[in-house]
Amino acid sequence: MSEQQRQSGSQRQAARRVVIVGAGMAGVQTAVALREQGFAGPVTVVGAEPHQPYDRPPLSKAVLLGKAEGSAFDIDFEALGIELVLGREVTGVRPADHELDTADGPLAYDVLVLATGAEPIRLPGTEGVPGVHLLRTLDDAERLRPVLAEQREIVVVGAGWIGAEFATAAREAGCSVTVVEAAARPLAGALPEEVAAPMTGWYADSGAVLRTHARVERVEPGTVVLSDGTRLPAGAVVVGIGARPATAWLTGSGIELGSHREVVADDGLRTSAPDVYAVGDCSSFPSGRYGERLLVHHWDNALQGPRTVAANIIGETPAAYDPVPYFWSEQFGRFVQYAGHHASADELVWRGDPSGVAWSVCWLREGALVAVLAVGRPRDLAQGRRLIESGARLDPALTADPAVPLKKAVR
């Protein structure tokens, strides 16, 4: 490419305006990645919340317990030439016109990035009931902080990742905690029964009460009523029954949505509409590694995807997105990590005693490592993640020996 062609390309790029809807991790990191990769055009990040963009994981820990006032990203947006438009709700998009509809009027774009994340699922019938909380935003955490400080009796609905993390923080704050879960075990939607079963005891070890097969009939002020008639006293109720992609505002846009109402993106994170990309919790992507479309609601996906979006917007180094999904959870004094993606048909191999403080589980597909769950064994996670990326095949007998490093179990 000649110098003249480079200059012409830079001029065209500088004239393109990128607008990013969503000021969470995925949206902010897309803006930063554009600058890091040399994009010179205007970049605008639009966020519905009035706060400076912030990270979410500390909300269920440090912010909730009063150990931190907030978790704003340490990014100098002004120095990077990134415009922040905060406290503005986006209500629709018209791809044919390259315009967004917002509460304050239309906003034009040349390239649009959808990074609106996910929103918590509300417990039916609890709208307007005092003392019922979600935990997704900074404002949610601020409302819950005095609840924990007052050491009230708390009922947590849902024994998933967020329910376990909140229950952990509430016990640390000295609250009486009861967790109710409609399924037979914690993490029923994420892990098979034999893997989730050992985690049941973690609740009792921490002093929390876990009630499984417990469906909430209704919530009254100060009380949670279960379907079997049991009435649980509740100074506060925290709902953690999952999240769904925040895409209702895309209704009527013509942008393709999937079965979970997520934005359907290709392996470059492009949507069905021209000049529109999607990244993070609000979208799914096709994984060549796993042979299926993945919808990943985790922090690492919101960190990695933006690099692919930025590269494809710039067009100089087009990249396909096919990561090894990764997440972690701190609960009941344990550090839980997971990398990869498993299916029910995959071979499950234990490493260590699940009644102990440190153990792992590996999933093999035709001998190849496809996923690993590590409890207090970070080396298994780190080595396992690299082995998944390389498509390594493992010896099941060596894999099952916790004294053998995973990298030494390769056939």
Coordinates of C-alpha atoms in Angstrom, one line a residue:
M1 CA 0.0 0.0 0.0
S2 CA 1.4 3.4 -1.0
E3 CA 1.6 6.3 1.4
Q4 CA -1.0 8.1 -0.6
Q5 CA -3.4 5.2 -0.2
R6 CA -2.7 5.1 3.6
Q7 CA -3.5 8.8 3.9
S8 CA -6.7 8.4 1.8
G9 CA -7.8 5.5 4.1
S10 CA -7.1 7.5 7.2
Q11 CA -9.1 10.5 5.9
R12 CA -12.1 8.2 5.2
Q13 CA -11.8 6.7 8.6
A14 CA -11.6 10.1 10.3
A15 CA -14.9 11.0 8.7
R16 CA -16.7 8.0 10.1
R17 CA -18.5 8.4 13.4
V18 CA -18.8 5.4 15.7
V19 CA -21.6 5.4 18.2
I20 CA -21.6 2.8 21.0
V21 CA -24.8 2.1 22.9
G22 CA -24.0 0.9 26.3
A23 CA -21.4 2.3 28.8
G24 CA -20.5 -1.0 30.6
M25 CA -17.4 -3.0 30.1
A26 CA -18.2 -4.1 26.5
G27 CA -19.1 -0.6 25.3
V28 CA -16.2 1.2 27.1
Q29 CA -13.6 -1.4 26.0
T30 CA -14.8 -1.1 22.4
A31 CA -14.1 2.7 22.5
V32 CA -10.7 2.1 24.1
A33 CA -9.8 -0.6 21.6
L34 CA -10.7 1.7 18.6
R35 CA -8.2 4.2 19.9
E36 CA -5.5 1.6 20.7
Q37 CA -5.8 0.2 17.2
G38 CA -5.5 3.7 15.6
F39 CA -9.0 4.7 14.8
A40 CA -9.0 8.5 14.4
G41 CA -12.7 9.3 13.9
P42 CA -15.2 10.5 16.4
V43 CA -16.3 7.9 19.0
T44 CA -19.3 8.4 21.2
V45 CA -20.5 6.2 24.1
V46 CA -24.1 6.5 25.1
G47 CA -25.1 5.2 28.5
A48 CA -28.6 5.1 30.1
E49 CA -27.2 5.6 33.6
P50 CA -26.0 9.0 34.8
H51 CA -22.9 7.6 36.5
Q52 CA -19.4 7.6 35.1
P53 CA -18.9 4.2 33.4
Y54 CA -18.1 1.5 35.9
D55 CA -17.1 -2.1 36.4
R56 CA -19.8 -4.5 37.7
P57 CA -18.0 -7.3 39.6
P58 CA -17.2 -5.1 42.6
L59 CA -20.9 -4.4 43.1
S60 CA -21.6 -7.7 44.7
K61 CA -18.5 -7.5 46.9
A62 CA -16.6 -4.3 47.8
V63 CA -19.3 -1.7 46.9
L64 CA -22.0 -3.8 48.6
L65 CA -20.0 -4.1 51.8
G66 CA -19.0 -0.5 51.9
K67 CA -15.4 -1.2 51.2
A68 CA -15.5 0.9 48.1
E69 CA -17.6 3.9 47.1
G70 CA -17.8 2.9 43.4
S71 CA -16.0 1.0 40.7
A72 CA -15.5 3.6 37.9
F73 CA -13.1 2.6 35.1
D74 CA -9.7 4.3 35.4
I75 CA -9.9 5.7 31.9
D76 CA -9.2 9.2 30.8
F77 CA -12.0 9.5 28.2
E78 CA -11.2 13.1 27.4
A79 CA -7.6 12.4 26.7
L80 CA -8.6 9.5 24.4
G81 CA -11.1 11.8 22.6
I82 CA -14.0 9.6 23.5
E83 CA -17.3 11.5 24.0
L84 CA -19.5 10.3 26.8
V85 CA -23.3 10.9 26.6
L86 CA -24.6 9.7 29.9
G87 CA -28.1 9.5 31.4
R88 CA -29.6 9.2 27.9
E89 CA -31.9 6.3 27.1
V90 CA -31.8 5.0 23.6
T91 CA -35.3 3.9 22.5
G92 CA -34.8 2.6 19.0
V93 CA -32.6 2.4 15.9
R94 CA -33.4 3.0 12.2
P95 CA -30.6 1.2 10.3
A96 CA -31.7 2.4 6.9
D97 CA -31.3 6.0 8.1
H98 CA -28.2 5.3 10.3
E99 CA -29.9 7.0 13.2
L100 CA -30.7 6.2 16.8
D101 CA -33.8 7.4 18.5
T102 CA -33.1 8.7 22.0
A103 CA -35.1 10.5 24.8
D104 CA -33.4 13.7 23.6
G105 CA -33.9 13.3 19.9
P106 CA -32.2 11.4 17.0
L107 CA -28.5 10.6 17.0
A108 CA -26.7 9.9 13.7
Y109 CA -24.0 7.3 13.3
D110 CA -21.8 5.9 10.5
V111 CA -21.0 2.7 12.5
L112 CA -23.1 1.5 15.4
V113 CA -22.0 -0.9 18.2
L114 CA -24.7 -2.5 20.3
A115 CA -23.3 -3.2 23.8
T116 CA -26.4 -2.9 26.0
G117 CA -25.6 -6.0 28.1
A118 CA -28.2 -7.9 30.0
E119 CA -30.9 -7.0 32.4
P120 CA -32.0 -9.0 35.4
I121 CA -35.2 -11.1 35.2
R122 CA -37.7 -9.8 37.7
L123 CA -39.7 -12.1 40.0
P124 CA -43.3 -11.9 38.7
G125 CA -45.7 -10.2 41.1
T126 CA -43.1 -8.2 42.9
E127 CA -43.3 -4.9 41.1
G128 CA -43.9 -2.2 43.6
V129 CA -43.5 -4.5 46.6
P130 CA -41.3 -2.7 49.2
G131 CA -38.1 -4.4 50.2
V132 CA -37.6 -6.3 46.9
H133 CA -34.2 -5.7 45.3
L134 CA -32.2 -6.6 42.2
L135 CA -28.4 -6.4 42.0
R136 CA -27.2 -5.3 38.6
T137 CA -26.4 -1.6 38.8
L138 CA -24.5 0.8 41.0
D139 CA -27.8 2.2 42.3
D140 CA -28.9 -1.3 43.2
A141 CA -25.8 -1.8 45.2
E142 CA -26.2 1.5 46.9
R143 CA -29.8 0.7 47.9
L144 CA -28.7 -2.7 49.3
R145 CA -25.7 -1.4 51.3
P146 CA -27.7 -0.1 54.2
V147 CA -29.8 -3.3 54.2
L148 CA -26.6 -5.3 54.9
A149 CA -25.3 -2.7 57.4
E150 CA -28.6 -3.1 59.4
Q151 CA -28.1 -6.9 59.4
R152 CA -31.7 -7.7 58.5
E153 CA -33.1 -11.1 57.7
I154 CA -32.6 -11.5 54.0
V155 CA -34.2 -14.0 51.6
V156 CA -32.3 -14.6 48.4
V157 CA -34.4 -16.0 45.5
G158 CA -32.2 -18.0 43.2
A159 CA -29.0 -20.1 44.0
G160 CA -27.2 -19.2 40.8
W161 CA -23.9 -17.3 40.6
I162 CA -25.2 -13.9 41.6
G163 CA -27.4 -15.4 44.4
A164 CA -24.4 -17.2 45.9
E165 CA -22.2 -14.1 45.7
F166 CA -24.8 -11.9 47.3
A167 CA -25.4 -14.5 50.1
T168 CA -21.7 -14.6 50.7
A169 CA -21.5 -10.8 51.1
A170 CA -24.7 -10.8 53.3
R171 CA -23.2 -13.4 55.6
E172 CA -20.0 -11.5 55.8
A173 CA -22.0 -8.5 56.9
G174 CA -23.7 -10.5 59.7
C175 CA -27.1 -10.9 58.1
S176 CA -29.3 -13.9 58.6
V177 CA -29.7 -15.4 55.1
T178 CA -32.1 -17.9 53.5
V179 CA -31.6 -18.8 49.9
V180 CA -34.6 -20.4 48.1
E181 CA -34.1 -22.2 44.8
A182 CA -36.9 -23.8 42.7
A183 CA -34.6 -26.5 41.3
A184 CA -33.1 -29.5 43.2
R185 CA -29.7 -27.9 43.6
P186 CA -27.7 -24.7 43.2
L187 CA -26.5 -23.8 39.7
A188 CA -28.9 -26.2 38.1
G189 CA -28.8 -24.4 34.8
A190 CA -25.0 -24.2 34.7
L191 CA -23.6 -27.4 36.0
P192 CA -24.5 -31.1 36.1
E193 CA -26.0 -32.6 39.3
E194 CA -22.8 -34.4 40.4
V195 CA -20.7 -31.2 40.1
A196 CA -23.2 -28.9 41.8
A197 CA -24.1 -31.3 44.6
P198 CA -20.9 -30.6 46.6
M199 CA -21.6 -26.9 46.5
T200 CA -24.8 -27.4 48.5
G201 CA -22.8 -27.8 51.7
W202 CA -21.0 -24.5 51.1
Y203 CA -24.2 -22.6 52.2
A204 CA -24.5 -24.4 55.5
D205 CA -20.7 -24.0 56.2
S206 CA -21.2 -20.2 55.9
G207 CA -24.3 -20.1 58.1
A208 CA -26.7 -19.6 55.3
V209 CA -29.9 -21.7 54.9
L210 CA -30.4 -23.2 51.4
R211 CA -33.9 -24.4 50.6
T212 CA -34.2 -26.3 47.3
H213 CA -37.4 -27.4 45.5
A214 CA -38.7 -24.1 46.9
R215 CA -40.9 -22.0 44.7
V216 CA -42.0 -18.5 45.6
E217 CA -45.8 -18.1 45.6
R218 CA -45.7 -14.4 46.4
V219 CA -43.9 -11.7 48.3
E220 CA -45.7 -9.7 50.9
P221 CA -44.1 -6.7 52.8
G222 CA -41.7 -8.4 55.2
T223 CA -42.5 -12.0 54.2
V224 CA -41.8 -14.5 51.4
V225 CA -44.5 -17.1 50.9
L226 CA -43.5 -20.3 49.3
S227 CA -45.8 -22.6 47.3
D228 CA -46.0 -25.1 50.1
G229 CA -47.3 -22.4 52.4
T230 CA -44.1 -21.8 54.3
R231 CA -43.7 -18.1 55.3
L232 CA -40.2 -16.8 55.5
P233 CA -39.5 -13.5 57.4
A234 CA -37.7 -11.1 55.1
G235 CA -36.4 -7.7 56.0
A236 CA -35.3 -7.6 52.4
V237 CA -35.7 -9.9 49.3
V238 CA -32.9 -10.1 46.7
V239 CA -33.9 -11.6 43.4
G240 CA -31.2 -13.4 41.4
I241 CA -33.0 -15.7 39.0
G242 CA -31.0 -14.9 35.9
A243 CA -30.7 -12.2 33.2
R244 CA -31.8 -11.7 29.6
P245 CA -30.2 -9.6 26.8
A246 CA -31.3 -6.0 27.0
T247 CA -32.7 -5.8 23.5
A248 CA -36.3 -4.8 23.9
W249 CA -35.4 -1.4 22.4
L250 CA -34.5 -3.1 19.1
T251 CA -38.1 -4.2 18.4
G252 CA -39.1 -3.1 14.9
S253 CA -35.5 -2.3 13.9
G254 CA -35.2 -5.3 11.6
I255 CA -32.0 -6.4 13.3
E256 CA -32.1 -10.2 13.7
L257 CA -32.6 -11.5 17.2
G258 CA -32.1 -15.1 18.4
S259 CA -34.2 -17.5 20.5
H260 CA -33.1 -15.8 23.7
R261 CA -33.9 -12.3 22.2
E262 CA -30.2 -11.7 21.8
V263 CA -28.6 -9.9 18.8
V264 CA -27.4 -12.5 16.3
A265 CA -23.9 -11.7 15.3
D266 CA -21.5 -13.4 12.9
D267 CA -17.9 -14.4 13.7
G268 CA -16.8 -10.8 13.2
L269 CA -19.5 -9.6 15.6
R270 CA -21.4 -8.0 12.8
T271 CA -25.2 -8.0 13.0
S272 CA -27.8 -8.5 10.2
A273 CA -27.9 -4.7 9.6
P274 CA -25.1 -3.0 7.7
D275 CA -22.6 -1.0 9.7
V276 CA -24.0 -2.4 13.0
Y277 CA -22.0 -4.6 15.4
A278 CA -22.9 -6.3 18.7
V279 CA -20.7 -7.3 21.6
G280 CA -21.0 -8.6 25.1
D281 CA -24.0 -9.9 27.0
C282 CA -26.6 -8.7 24.5
S283 CA -25.4 -10.9 21.6
S284 CA -24.5 -14.4 20.5
F285 CA -21.8 -15.5 18.1
P286 CA -21.0 -18.7 16.2
S287 CA -18.2 -20.7 17.8
G288 CA -16.2 -22.8 15.3
R289 CA -14.4 -24.4 18.3
Y290 CA -17.7 -25.7 19.8
G291 CA -19.8 -26.0 16.7
E292 CA -22.7 -24.0 18.0
R293 CA -23.8 -20.5 18.7
L294 CA -22.8 -19.2 22.1
L295 CA -24.5 -16.6 24.3
V296 CA -22.0 -15.7 27.1
H297 CA -23.0 -13.6 30.0
H298 CA -19.7 -13.0 31.6
W299 CA -17.1 -10.3 32.2
D300 CA -14.3 -11.8 30.1
N301 CA -16.5 -11.9 27.0
A302 CA -17.2 -8.2 27.4
L303 CA -13.5 -7.6 27.7
Q304 CA -12.3 -9.7 24.7
G305 CA -15.0 -9.1 22.1
P306 CA -14.3 -5.3 21.8
R307 CA -10.9 -6.0 20.2
T308 CA -12.6 -8.0 17.4
V309 CA -15.2 -5.3 16.9
A310 CA -12.5 -2.5 16.7
A311 CA -10.4 -4.5 14.3
N312 CA -13.3 -5.2 12.0
I313 CA -14.5 -1.6 12.1
I314 CA -11.0 -0.4 11.1
G315 CA -10.8 -3.1 8.5
E316 CA -7.0 -3.4 8.5
T317 CA -6.8 -6.7 10.4
P318 CA -10.2 -8.4 10.2
A319 CA -10.5 -10.9 13.0
A320 CA -12.9 -13.8 13.8
Y321 CA -14.2 -14.1 17.3
D322 CA -14.0 -17.6 18.8
P323 CA -12.7 -17.3 22.4
V324 CA -12.5 -19.9 25.1
P325 CA -15.3 -18.6 27.5
Y326 CA -14.1 -17.8 31.0
F327 CA -15.6 -16.6 34.2
W328 CA -14.9 -16.7 38.0
S329 CA -17.0 -16.4 41.1
E330 CA -16.0 -15.8 44.7
Q331 CA -18.4 -17.5 47.1
F332 CA -18.4 -18.8 50.6
G333 CA -14.6 -18.5 50.9
R334 CA -13.9 -20.3 47.7
F335 CA -12.6 -19.1 44.3
V336 CA -14.5 -20.8 41.5
Q337 CA -13.2 -20.6 37.9
Y338 CA -14.6 -22.0 34.7
A339 CA -13.2 -22.1 31.2
G340 CA -14.6 -23.5 28.0
H341 CA -18.1 -24.9 27.2
H342 CA -19.4 -28.3 27.9
A343 CA -22.4 -30.4 26.9
S344 CA -24.2 -33.2 28.8
A345 CA -22.7 -35.8 26.5
D346 CA -19.1 -34.9 27.2
E347 CA -17.0 -37.2 29.4
L348 CA -16.7 -35.8 33.0
V349 CA -13.4 -36.4 34.8
W350 CA -12.9 -35.5 38.5
R351 CA -9.6 -34.2 39.8
G352 CA -9.5 -34.3 43.6
D353 CA -12.1 -34.8 46.4
P354 CA -15.1 -32.5 46.0
S355 CA -15.6 -32.6 49.7
G356 CA -12.2 -30.9 50.1
V357 CA -11.2 -27.3 49.7
A358 CA -9.6 -27.7 46.3
W359 CA -10.7 -29.8 43.4
S360 CA -11.4 -29.6 39.6
V361 CA -13.6 -31.1 37.0
C362 CA -12.6 -31.6 33.4
W363 CA -14.9 -32.3 30.4
L364 CA -13.5 -34.3 27.5
R365 CA -15.0 -34.6 24.0
E366 CA -13.5 -37.5 22.0
G367 CA -10.5 -37.1 24.2
A368 CA -10.1 -33.3 23.7
L369 CA -10.4 -31.0 26.7
V370 CA -13.4 -28.7 26.1
A371 CA -14.0 -27.3 29.6
V372 CA -12.6 -27.2 33.1
L373 CA -14.1 -26.1 36.4
A374 CA -11.6 -25.3 39.2
V375 CA -12.3 -24.7 42.8
G376 CA -9.2 -23.4 44.6
R377 CA -7.0 -24.8 41.9
P378 CA -6.0 -21.8 39.7
R379 CA -3.2 -23.7 38.0
D380 CA -5.6 -26.3 36.7
L381 CA -7.7 -23.4 35.2
A382 CA -4.7 -21.6 33.7
Q383 CA -3.2 -24.8 32.1
G384 CA -6.7 -26.1 31.1
R385 CA -7.6 -22.9 29.3
R386 CA -4.4 -23.1 27.2
L387 CA -5.0 -26.8 26.5
I388 CA -8.6 -26.0 25.3
E389 CA -7.3 -23.2 23.0
S390 CA -4.8 -25.7 21.5
G391 CA -7.3 -28.5 21.1
A392 CA -5.2 -30.8 23.2
R393 CA -6.3 -34.4 23.8
L394 CA -5.8 -35.7 27.3
D395 CA -5.3 -39.1 28.9
P396 CA -8.3 -39.6 31.1
A397 CA -6.4 -41.6 33.8
L398 CA -3.7 -38.9 34.1
T399 CA -6.3 -36.2 34.0
A400 CA -8.0 -37.8 37.0
D401 CA -4.8 -37.7 39.1
P402 CA -4.8 -34.3 40.9
A403 CA -1.0 -34.7 41.5
V404 CA -0.4 -34.7 37.7
P405 CA -0.3 -31.2 36.2
L406 CA -2.9 -31.0 33.4
K407 CA -0.3 -30.1 30.9
K408 CA 1.4 -33.4 31.7
A409 CA -1.8 -35.3 30.9
V410 CA -1.6 -34.5 27.2
R411 CA -1.5 -37.6 25.0

